JSON list of C-alpha atoms in Angstrom, two decimals:
[
{"chain": "A", "resi": 250, "resn": "UNK", "atom": "CA", "xyz": [-8.82, -8.69, 106.05]},
{"chain": "A", "resi": 251, "resn": "UNK", "atom": "CA", "xyz": [-6.37, -5.86, 105.36]},
{"chain": "A", "resi": 252, "resn": "UNK", "atom": "CA", "xyz": [-7.99, -2.66, 104.09]},
{"chain": "A", "resi": 253, "resn": "UNK", "atom": "CA", "xyz": [-6.05, 0.40, 102.91]},
{"chain": "A", "resi": 254, "resn": "UNK", "atom": "CA", "xyz": [-7.78, 3.77, 103.28]},
{"chain": "A", "resi": 255, "resn": "UNK", "atom": "CA", "xyz": [-6.85, 6.22, 100.51]},
{"chain": "A", "resi": 256, "resn": "UNK", "atom": "CA", "xyz": [-7.64, 9.90, 100.07]},
{"chain": "A", "resi": 257, "resn": "UNK", "atom": "CA", "xyz": [-6.12, 13.34, 100.30]},
{"chain": "A", "resi": 258, "resn": "UNK", "atom": "CA", "xyz": [-5.71, 15.18, 103.62]},
{"chain": "A", "resi": 259, "resn": "UNK", "atom": "CA", "xyz": [-9.20, 16.20, 104.72]},
{"chain": "A", "resi": 260, "resn": "UNK", "atom": "CA", "xyz": [-10.98, 13.50, 102.71]},
{"chain": "A", "resi": 261, "resn": "UNK", "atom": "CA", "xyz": [-12.26, 11.82, 105.88]},
{"chain": "A", "resi": 262, "resn": "UNK", "atom": "CA", "xyz": [-10.07, 8.71, 106.06]},
{"chain": "A", "resi": 263, "resn": "UNK", "atom": "CA", "xyz": [-9.70, 8.90, 109.84]},
{"chain": "A", "resi": 264, "resn": "UNK", "atom": "CA", "xyz": [-13.40, 9.56, 110.42]},
{"chain": "A", "resi": 265, "resn": "UNK", "atom": "CA", "xyz": [-14.51, 6.71, 108.21]},
{"chain": "A", "resi": 266, "resn": "UNK", "atom": "CA", "xyz": [-11.88, 4.33, 109.60]},
{"chain": "A", "resi": 267, "resn": "UNK", "atom": "CA", "xyz": [-13.20, 4.86, 113.13]},
{"chain": "A", "resi": 268, "resn": "UNK", "atom": "CA", "xyz": [-16.74, 4.06, 111.95]},
{"chain": "A", "resi": 269, "resn": "UNK", "atom": "CA", "xyz": [-15.75, 1.06, 109.85]},
{"chain": "A", "resi": 270, "resn": "UNK", "atom": "CA", "xyz": [-13.62, -0.52, 112.56]},
{"chain": "A", "resi": 271, "resn": "UNK", "atom": "CA", "xyz": [-16.73, -0.95, 114.71]},
{"chain": "A", "resi": 272, "resn": "UNK", "atom": "CA", "xyz": [-18.77, -2.41, 111.85]},
{"chain": "A", "resi": 273, "resn": "UNK", "atom": "CA", "xyz": [-16.01, -4.75, 110.67]},
{"chain": "A", "resi": 274, "resn": "UNK", "atom": "CA", "xyz": [-14.39, -5.52, 114.06]},
{"chain": "A", "resi": 275, "resn": "UNK", "atom": "CA", "xyz": [-10.99, -4.58, 112.66]},
{"chain": "A", "resi": 276, "resn": "UNK", "atom": "CA", "xyz": [-8.20, -2.55, 114.26]},
{"chain": "A", "resi": 277, "resn": "UNK", "atom": "CA", "xyz": [-7.72, 0.99, 112.97]},
{"chain": "A", "resi": 278, "resn": "UNK", "atom": "CA", "xyz": [-4.00, 1.61, 112.48]},
{"chain": "A", "resi": 279, "resn": "UNK", "atom": "CA", "xyz": [-3.13, 5.25, 111.81]},
{"chain": "A", "resi": 280, "resn": "UNK", "atom": "CA", "xyz": [0.49, 5.61, 110.70]},
{"chain": "A", "resi": 281, "resn": "UNK", "atom": "CA", "xyz": [0.81, 8.96, 112.49]},
{"chain": "A", "resi": 282, "resn": "UNK", "atom": "CA", "xyz": [-0.64, 7.65, 115.75]},
{"chain": "A", "resi": 283, "resn": "UNK", "atom": "CA", "xyz": [1.50, 4.51, 115.49]},
{"chain": "A", "resi": 284, "resn": "UNK", "atom": "CA", "xyz": [4.65, 6.56, 114.98]},
{"chain": "A", "resi": 285, "resn": "UNK", "atom": "CA", "xyz": [3.90, 8.82, 117.96]},
{"chain": "A", "resi": 286, "resn": "UNK", "atom": "CA", "xyz": [3.03, 5.83, 120.15]},
{"chain": "A", "resi": 287, "resn": "UNK", "atom": "CA", "xyz": [6.31, 4.05, 119.36]},
{"chain": "A", "resi": 288, "resn": "UNK", "atom": "CA", "xyz": [8.24, 7.21, 120.16]},
{"chain": "A", "resi": 289, "resn": "UNK", "atom": "CA", "xyz": [6.29, 7.74, 123.40]},
{"chain": "A", "resi": 290, "resn": "UNK", "atom": "CA", "xyz": [6.88, 4.15, 124.53]},
{"chain": "A", "resi": 291, "resn": "UNK", "atom": "CA", "xyz": [10.55, 4.29, 123.60]},
{"chain": "A", "resi": 292, "resn": "UNK", "atom": "CA", "xyz": [10.48, 1.16, 121.46]},
{"chain": "A", "resi": 293, "resn": "UNK", "atom": "CA", "xyz": [13.54, 0.33, 119.36]},
{"chain": "A", "resi": 294, "resn": "UNK", "atom": "CA", "xyz": [11.65, 1.36, 116.21]},
{"chain": "A", "resi": 295, "resn": "UNK", "atom": "CA", "xyz": [10.39, 4.52, 117.92]},
{"chain": "A", "resi": 296, "resn": "UNK", "atom": "CA", "xyz": [13.87, 5.58, 119.04]},
{"chain": "A", "resi": 297, "resn": "UNK", "atom": "CA", "xyz": [15.24, 5.12, 115.52]},
{"chain": "A", "resi": 298, "resn": "UNK", "atom": "CA", "xyz": [12.32, 7.04, 114.02]},
{"chain": "A", "resi": 299, "resn": "UNK", "atom": "CA", "xyz": [12.79, 9.86, 116.54]},
{"chain": "A", "resi": 300, "resn": "UNK", "atom": "CA", "xyz": [16.41, 10.27, 115.44]},
{"chain": "A", "resi": 301, "resn": "UNK", "atom": "CA", "xyz": [15.27, 11.00, 111.88]},
{"chain": "A", "resi": 302, "resn": "UNK", "atom": "CA", "xyz": [12.49, 13.34, 113.03]},
{"chain": "A", "resi": 303, "resn": "UNK", "atom": "CA", "xyz": [14.84, 15.25, 115.35]},
{"chain": "A", "resi": 304, "resn": "UNK", "atom": "CA", "xyz": [17.17, 15.86, 112.39]},
{"chain": "A", "resi": 305, "resn": "UNK", "atom": "CA", "xyz": [14.22, 17.07, 110.32]},
{"chain": "A", "resi": 306, "resn": "UNK", "atom": "CA", "xyz": [14.37, 14.06, 108.01]},
{"chain": "A", "resi": 307, "resn": "UNK", "atom": "CA", "xyz": [11.57, 11.82, 106.76]},
{"chain": "A", "resi": 308, "resn": "UNK", "atom": "CA", "xyz": [11.15, 8.45, 108.45]},
{"chain": "A", "resi": 309, "resn": "UNK", "atom": "CA", "xyz": [12.44, 5.84, 105.93]},
{"chain": "A", "resi": 310, "resn": "UNK", "atom": "CA", "xyz": [9.87, 3.64, 104.20]},
{"chain": "A", "resi": 311, "resn": "UNK", "atom": "CA", "xyz": [11.34, 0.44, 105.64]},
{"chain": "A", "resi": 312, "resn": "UNK", "atom": "CA", "xyz": [11.11, 1.75, 109.20]},
{"chain": "A", "resi": 313, "resn": "UNK", "atom": "CA", "xyz": [7.48, 2.78, 108.73]},
{"chain": "A", "resi": 314, "resn": "UNK", "atom": "CA", "xyz": [6.58, -0.58, 107.19]},
{"chain": "A", "resi": 315, "resn": "UNK", "atom": "CA", "xyz": [8.40, -2.40, 110.03]},
{"chain": "A", "resi": 316, "resn": "UNK", "atom": "CA", "xyz": [6.18, -0.53, 112.51]},
{"chain": "A", "resi": 317, "resn": "UNK", "atom": "CA", "xyz": [3.06, -1.54, 110.60]},
{"chain": "A", "resi": 318, "resn": "UNK", "atom": "CA", "xyz": [4.15, -5.19, 110.44]},
{"chain": "A", "resi": 319, "resn": "UNK", "atom": "CA", "xyz": [4.93, -5.23, 114.18]},
{"chain": "A", "resi": 320, "resn": "UNK", "atom": "CA", "xyz": [1.48, -3.75, 114.91]},
{"chain": "A", "resi": 321, "resn": "UNK", "atom": "CA", "xyz": [-0.24, -6.29, 112.65]},
{"chain": "A", "resi": 322, "resn": "UNK", "atom": "CA", "xyz": [1.46, -9.03, 114.63]},
{"chain": "A", "resi": 323, "resn": "UNK", "atom": "CA", "xyz": [-0.30, -8.03, 117.87]},
{"chain": "A", "resi": 324, "resn": "UNK", "atom": "CA", "xyz": [-3.26, -10.18, 119.06]},
{"chain": "A", "resi": 325, "resn": "UNK", "atom": "CA", "xyz": [-5.96, -7.56, 118.48]},
{"chain": "A", "resi": 326, "resn": "UNK", "atom": "CA", "xyz": [-5.00, -7.34, 114.79]},
{"chain": "A", "resi": 327, "resn": "UNK", "atom": "CA", "xyz": [-5.42, -11.07, 114.20]},
{"chain": "A", "resi": 328, "resn": "UNK", "atom": "CA", "xyz": [-8.64, -10.52, 112.24]},
{"chain": "A", "resi": 329, "resn": "UNK", "atom": "CA", "xyz": [-7.07, -7.75, 110.16]},
{"chain": "A", "resi": 330, "resn": "UNK", "atom": "CA", "xyz": [-6.83, -3.98, 110.12]},
{"chain": "A", "resi": 331, "resn": "UNK", "atom": "CA", "xyz": [-7.75, -0.71, 108.49]},
{"chain": "A", "resi": 332, "resn": "UNK", "atom": "CA", "xyz": [-4.53, 1.05, 107.45]},
{"chain": "A", "resi": 333, "resn": "UNK", "atom": "CA", "xyz": [-4.83, 4.83, 107.50]},
{"chain": "A", "resi": 334, "resn": "UNK", "atom": "CA", "xyz": [-1.95, 7.00, 106.27]},
{"chain": "A", "resi": 335, "resn": "UNK", "atom": "CA", "xyz": [0.16, 4.23, 104.80]},
{"chain": "A", "resi": 336, "resn": "UNK", "atom": "CA", "xyz": [1.22, 3.56, 102.11]},
{"chain": "A", "resi": 337, "resn": "UNK", "atom": "CA", "xyz": [1.97, 7.13, 101.02]},
{"chain": "A", "resi": 338, "resn": "UNK", "atom": "CA", "xyz": [4.22, 6.37, 98.05]},
{"chain": "A", "resi": 339, "resn": "UNK", "atom": "CA", "xyz": [4.54, 3.65, 95.42]},
{"chain": "A", "resi": 340, "resn": "UNK", "atom": "CA", "xyz": [7.71, 2.24, 97.05]},
{"chain": "A", "resi": 341, "resn": "UNK", "atom": "CA", "xyz": [5.81, 2.02, 100.35]},
{"chain": "A", "resi": 342, "resn": "UNK", "atom": "CA", "xyz": [2.94, 0.21, 98.63]},
{"chain": "A", "resi": 343, "resn": "UNK", "atom": "CA", "xyz": [5.33, -2.34, 97.12]},
{"chain": "A", "resi": 344, "resn": "UNK", "atom": "CA", "xyz": [7.18, -2.75, 100.44]},
{"chain": "A", "resi": 345, "resn": "UNK", "atom": "CA", "xyz": [3.88, -3.26, 102.25]},
{"chain": "A", "resi": 346, "resn": "UNK", "atom": "CA", "xyz": [2.86, -5.97, 99.76]},
{"chain": "A", "resi": 347, "resn": "UNK", "atom": "CA", "xyz": [6.20, -7.75, 100.24]},
{"chain": "A", "resi": 348, "resn": "UNK", "atom": "CA", "xyz": [5.91, -7.58, 104.04]},
{"chain": "A", "resi": 349, "resn": "UNK", "atom": "CA", "xyz": [2.30, -8.82, 104.01]},
{"chain": "A", "resi": 350, "resn": "UNK", "atom": "CA", "xyz": [3.25, -11.65, 101.67]},
{"chain": "A", "resi": 351, "resn": "UNK", "atom": "CA", "xyz": [5.77, -12.89, 104.23]},
{"chain": "A", "resi": 352, "resn": "UNK", "atom": "CA", "xyz": [2.95, -12.87, 106.80]},
{"chain": "A", "resi": 353, "resn": "UNK", "atom": "CA", "xyz": [0.73, -14.79, 104.34]},
{"chain": "A", "resi": 354, "resn": "UNK", "atom": "CA", "xyz": [-1.56, -11.77, 104.15]},
{"chain": "A", "resi": 355, "resn": "UNK", "atom": "CA", "xyz": [-2.44, -9.27, 101.43]},
{"chain": "A", "resi": 356, "resn": "UNK", "atom": "CA", "xyz": [-4.30, -6.00, 100.85]},
{"chain": "A", "resi": 357, "resn": "UNK", "atom": "CA", "xyz": [-7.86, -7.20, 100.29]},
{"chain": "A", "resi": 358, "resn": "UNK", "atom": "CA", "xyz": [-9.36, -3.81, 99.49]},
{"chain": "A", "resi": 359, "resn": "UNK", "atom": "CA", "xyz": [-8.21, -0.23, 98.89]},
{"chain": "A", "resi": 360, "resn": "UNK", "atom": "CA", "xyz": [-10.99, 2.27, 99.64]},
{"chain": "A", "resi": 361, "resn": "UNK", "atom": "CA", "xyz": [-10.46, 5.62, 97.92]},
{"chain": "A", "resi": 362, "resn": "UNK", "atom": "CA", "xyz": [-12.44, 8.59, 99.24]},
{"chain": "A", "resi": 363, "resn": "UNK", "atom": "CA", "xyz": [-12.40, 11.12, 96.40]},
{"chain": "A", "resi": 364, "resn": "UNK", "atom": "CA", "xyz": [-13.10, 14.78, 97.27]},
{"chain": "A", "resi": 365, "resn": "UNK", "atom": "CA", "xyz": [-12.81, 17.92, 95.12]},
{"chain": "A", "resi": 366, "resn": "UNK", "atom": "CA", "xyz": [-9.70, 20.05, 95.79]},
{"chain": "A", "resi": 367, "resn": "UNK", "atom": "CA", "xyz": [-11.68, 23.15, 96.78]},
{"chain": "A", "resi": 368, "resn": "UNK", "atom": "CA", "xyz": [-13.73, 21.18, 99.30]},
{"chain": "A", "resi": 369, "resn": "UNK", "atom": "CA", "xyz": [-10.55, 19.68, 100.76]},
{"chain": "A", "resi": 370, "resn": "UNK", "atom": "CA", "xyz": [-8.98, 23.09, 101.38]},
{"chain": "A", "resi": 371, "resn": "UNK", "atom": "CA", "xyz": [-12.21, 24.33, 103.00]},
{"chain": "A", "resi": 372, "resn": "UNK", "atom": "CA", "xyz": [-12.37, 21.26, 105.23]},
{"chain": "A", "resi": 373, "resn": "UNK", "atom": "CA", "xyz": [-8.73, 21.46, 106.29]},
{"chain": "A", "resi": 374, "resn": "UNK", "atom": "CA", "xyz": [-8.90, 25.16, 107.11]},
{"chain": "A", "resi": 375, "resn": "UNK", "atom": "CA", "xyz": [-12.00, 24.48, 109.28]},
{"chain": "A", "resi": 376, "resn": "UNK", "atom": "CA", "xyz": [-10.48, 21.50, 111.07]},
{"chain": "A", "resi": 377, "resn": "UNK", "atom": "CA", "xyz": [-9.69, 21.37, 114.79]},
{"chain": "A", "resi": 378, "resn": "UNK", "atom": "CA", "xyz": [-7.61, 18.68, 116.49]},
{"chain": "A", "resi": 379, "resn": "UNK", "atom": "CA", "xyz": [-7.55, 17.69, 120.15]},
{"chain": "A", "resi": 380, "resn": "UNK", "atom": "CA", "xyz": [-4.18, 18.02, 121.87]},
{"chain": "A", "resi": 381, "resn": "UNK", "atom": "CA", "xyz": [-4.48, 14.83, 123.94]},
{"chain": "A", "resi": 382, "resn": "UNK", "atom": "CA", "xyz": [-5.35, 12.10, 121.44]},
{"chain": "A", "resi": 383, "resn": "UNK", "atom": "CA", "xyz": [-5.69, 13.74, 118.04]},
{"chain": "A", "resi": 384, "resn": "UNK", "atom": "CA", "xyz": [-9.50, 13.49, 117.75]},
{"chain": "A", "resi": 385, "resn": "UNK", "atom": "CA", "xyz": [-10.65, 15.59, 114.80]},
{"chain": "A", "resi": 386, "resn": "UNK", "atom": "CA", "xyz": [-13.59, 18.01, 114.60]},
{"chain": "A", "resi": 387, "resn": "UNK", "atom": "CA", "xyz": [-14.72, 20.43, 111.91]},
{"chain": "A", "resi": 388, "resn": "UNK", "atom": "CA", "xyz": [-16.42, 23.79, 112.30]},
{"chain": "A", "resi": 389, "resn": "UNK", "atom": "CA", "xyz": [-18.43, 23.17, 109.10]},
{"chain": "A", "resi": 390, "resn": "UNK", "atom": "CA", "xyz": [-19.99, 19.76, 109.69]},
{"chain": "A", "resi": 391, "resn": "UNK", "atom": "CA", "xyz": [-18.69, 18.11, 112.86]},
{"chain": "A", "resi": 392, "resn": "UNK", "atom": "CA", "xyz": [-18.60, 20.77, 115.58]},
{"chain": "A", "resi": 393, "resn": "UNK", "atom": "CA", "xyz": [-17.66, 19.85, 119.18]},
{"chain": "A", "resi": 394, "resn": "UNK", "atom": "CA", "xyz": [-20.45, 20.01, 121.75]},
{"chain": "A", "resi": 395, "resn": "UNK", "atom": "CA", "xyz": [-18.51, 22.65, 123.72]},
{"chain": "A", "resi": 396, "resn": "UNK", "atom": "CA", "xyz": [-16.56, 25.20, 121.71]},
{"chain": "A", "resi": 397, "resn": "UNK", "atom": "CA", "xyz": [-12.81, 24.57, 121.86]},
{"chain": "A", "resi": 398, "resn": "UNK", "atom": "CA", "xyz": [-13.14, 21.36, 123.92]},
{"chain": "A", "resi": 399, "resn": "UNK", "atom": "CA", "xyz": [-12.81, 17.74, 122.73]},
{"chain": "A", "resi": 400, "resn": "UNK", "atom": "CA", "xyz": [-16.02, 15.71, 123.21]},
{"chain": "A", "resi": 401, "resn": "UNK", "atom": "CA", "xyz": [-14.04, 12.56, 124.05]},
{"chain": "A", "resi": 402, "resn": "UNK", "atom": "CA", "xyz": [-11.37, 13.58, 126.56]},
{"chain": "A", "resi": 403, "resn": "UNK", "atom": "CA", "xyz": [-12.03, 17.24, 127.43]},
{"chain": "A", "resi": 404, "resn": "UNK", "atom": "CA", "xyz": [-8.69, 18.47, 126.11]},
{"chain": "A", "resi": 405, "resn": "UNK", "atom": "CA", "xyz": [-8.16, 21.69, 124.18]},
{"chain": "A", "resi": 406, "resn": "UNK", "atom": "CA", "xyz": [-8.93, 21.81, 120.46]},
{"chain": "A", "resi": 407, "resn": "UNK", "atom": "CA", "xyz": [-6.52, 23.71, 118.22]},
{"chain": "A", "resi": 408, "resn": "UNK", "atom": "CA", "xyz": [-5.81, 24.26, 114.52]},
{"chain": "A", "resi": 409, "resn": "UNK", "atom": "CA", "xyz": [-2.70, 22.44, 113.39]},
{"chain": "A", "resi": 410, "resn": "UNK", "atom": "CA", "xyz": [-0.14, 24.67, 111.63]},
{"chain": "A", "resi": 411, "resn": "UNK", "atom": "CA", "xyz": [-0.46, 22.51, 108.51]},
{"chain": "A", "resi": 412, "resn": "UNK", "atom": "CA", "xyz": [-4.23, 23.09, 108.34]},
{"chain": "A", "resi": 413, "resn": "UNK", "atom": "CA", "xyz": [-4.07, 26.76, 107.34]},
{"chain": "A", "resi": 414, "resn": "UNK", "atom": "CA", "xyz": [-5.33, 27.43, 103.77]},
{"chain": "A", "resi": 415, "resn": "UNK", "atom": "CA", "xyz": [-1.81, 28.16, 102.46]},
{"chain": "A", "resi": 416, "resn": "UNK", "atom": "CA", "xyz": [-0.22, 25.10, 104.01]},
{"chain": "A", "resi": 417, "resn": "UNK", "atom": "CA", "xyz": [-3.21, 22.94, 103.10]},
{"chain": "A", "resi": 418, "resn": "UNK", "atom": "CA", "xyz": [-2.68, 23.81, 99.44]},
{"chain": "A", "resi": 419, "resn": "UNK", "atom": "CA", "xyz": [0.95, 22.70, 99.66]},
{"chain": "A", "resi": 420, "resn": "UNK", "atom": "CA", "xyz": [-0.05, 19.48, 101.43]},
{"chain": "A", "resi": 421, "resn": "UNK", "atom": "CA", "xyz": [-2.47, 18.68, 98.62]},
{"chain": "A", "resi": 422, "resn": "UNK", "atom": "CA", "xyz": [0.21, 19.33, 96.01]},
{"chain": "A", "resi": 423, "resn": "UNK", "atom": "CA", "xyz": [2.49, 16.82, 97.76]},
{"chain": "A", "resi": 424, "resn": "UNK", "atom": "CA", "xyz": [-0.38, 14.33, 97.97]},
{"chain": "A", "resi": 425, "resn": "UNK", "atom": "CA", "xyz": [-1.22, 14.54, 94.29]},
{"chain": "A", "resi": 426, "resn": "UNK", "atom": "CA", "xyz": [2.44, 14.20, 93.32]},
{"chain": "A", "resi": 427, "resn": "UNK", "atom": "CA", "xyz": [3.47, 11.37, 95.64]},
{"chain": "A", "resi": 428, "resn": "UNK", "atom": "CA", "xyz": [0.36, 9.55, 96.80]},
{"chain": "A", "resi": 429, "resn": "UNK", "atom": "CA", "xyz": [-2.20, 9.73, 94.01]},
{"chain": "A", "resi": 430, "resn": "UNK", "atom": "CA", "xyz": [-0.21, 7.23, 91.84]},
{"chain": "A", "resi": 431, "resn": "UNK", "atom": "CA", "xyz": [-1.04, 4.61, 94.49]},
{"chain": "A", "resi": 432, "resn": "UNK", "atom": "CA", "xyz": [-4.66, 4.77, 93.31]},
{"chain": "A", "resi": 433, "resn": "UNK", "atom": "CA", "xyz": [-3.60, 3.42, 89.93]},
{"chain": "A", "resi": 434, "resn": "UNK", "atom": "CA", "xyz": [-1.42, 0.81, 91.63]},
{"chain": "A", "resi": 435, "resn": "UNK", "atom": "CA", "xyz": [-4.36, -0.68, 93.52]},
{"chain": "A", "resi": 436, "resn": "UNK", "atom": "CA", "xyz": [-6.72, -0.25, 90.57]},
{"chain": "A", "resi": 437, "resn": "UNK", "atom": "CA", "xyz": [-4.37, -2.40, 88.48]},
{"chain": "A", "resi": 438, "resn": "UNK", "atom": "CA", "xyz": [-4.47, -5.03, 91.22]},
{"chain": "A", "resi": 439, "resn": "UNK", "atom": "CA", "xyz": [-8.27, -5.07, 91.08]},
{"chain": "A", "resi": 440, "resn": "UNK", "atom": "CA", "xyz": [-8.80, -4.14, 94.73]},
{"chain": "A", "resi": 441, "resn": "UNK", "atom": "CA", "xyz": [-9.65, -0.42, 94.41]},
{"chain": "A", "resi": 442, "resn": "UNK", "atom": "CA", "xyz": [-13.11, 0.94, 95.20]},
{"chain": "A", "resi": 443, "resn": "UNK", "atom": "CA", "xyz": [-13.72, 4.69, 94.77]},
{"chain": "A", "resi": 444, "resn": "UNK", "atom": "CA", "xyz": [-16.50, 6.63, 96.49]},
{"chain": "A", "resi": 445, "resn": "UNK", "atom": "CA", "xyz": [-17.53, 10.29, 96.42]},
{"chain": "A", "resi": 446, "resn": "UNK", "atom": "CA", "xyz": [-16.40, 11.77, 99.73]},
{"chain": "A", "resi": 447, "resn": "UNK", "atom": "CA", "xyz": [-18.30, 15.05, 99.25]},
{"chain": "A", "resi": 448, "resn": "UNK", "atom": "CA", "xyz": [-21.47, 13.61, 100.83]},
{"chain": "A", "resi": 449, "resn": "UNK", "atom": "CA", "xyz": [-22.90, 13.17, 104.31]},
{"chain": "A", "resi": 450, "resn": "UNK", "atom": "CA", "xyz": [-20.62, 11.09, 106.54]},
{"chain": "A", "resi": 451, "resn": "UNK", "atom": "CA", "xyz": [-23.31, 8.40, 106.85]},
{"chain": "A", "resi": 452, "resn": "UNK", "atom": "CA", "xyz": [-23.70, 8.19, 103.06]},
{"chain": "A", "resi": 453, "resn": "UNK", "atom": "CA", "xyz": [-19.97, 7.78, 102.55]},
{"chain": "A", "resi": 454, "resn": "UNK", "atom": "CA", "xyz": [-19.93, 5.06, 105.23]},
{"chain": "A", "resi": 455, "resn": "UNK", "atom": "CA", "xyz": [-22.77, 3.19, 103.50]},
{"chain": "A", "resi": 456, "resn": "UNK", "atom": "CA", "xyz": [-21.00, 3.33, 100.13]},
{"chain": "A", "resi": 457, "resn": "UNK", "atom": "CA", "xyz": [-17.72, 2.12, 101.63]},
{"chain": "A", "resi": 458, "resn": "UNK", "atom": "CA", "xyz": [-19.52, -0.78, 103.29]},
{"chain": "A", "resi": 459, "resn": "UNK", "atom": "CA", "xyz": [-21.20, -1.55, 99.99]},
{"chain": "A", "resi": 460, "resn": "UNK", "atom": "CA", "xyz": [-17.74, -1.74, 98.38]},
{"chain": "A", "resi": 461, "resn": "UNK", "atom": "CA", "xyz": [-16.67, -4.33, 100.89]},
{"chain": "A", "resi": 462, "resn": "UNK", "atom": "CA", "xyz": [-19.80, -6.43, 100.37]}
]
């Protein structure tokens, strides 16, 4: 089963993916984590991606999809995966479908977590990220047990530069322009399920699971 997680920055895709992976026994593949891991390990794909990033350029769609396909080919992804952060654009969505088709796979479900713009900005500006592994906390509804310290690995928590209110607004504008059309793409394919993300985390999880049933 291949599941695509959709939603604006701050909608809770990463949080819900981590919960769902345990329930569904699927691998959670975050495009950002995957990109950083390939660069850290010095893989061929990672080295090529790093060249674009160093020049301040976006990583090409094909390179990002190639990373996803390579990850899906690993043994722990045999049963499927939750894709978080990809596709981001309509060309990426089409390229992903083509790549999956060659693997005799397909996107079985696209789960869209819909959250009001104002709530998203509030969430992003309250978000803290751990420096070691990128675990995410929120001062509004998911505080760390010890202030400024990650519950999972003890590393420092910090606010990413792109999580300030001003930058968050710009990130949302980019999302709505480039990524929101993907919602219609998967709706037309009959695999989209939309849930209200402005609820308790457990409620959103239950509704997402209900979609998959």
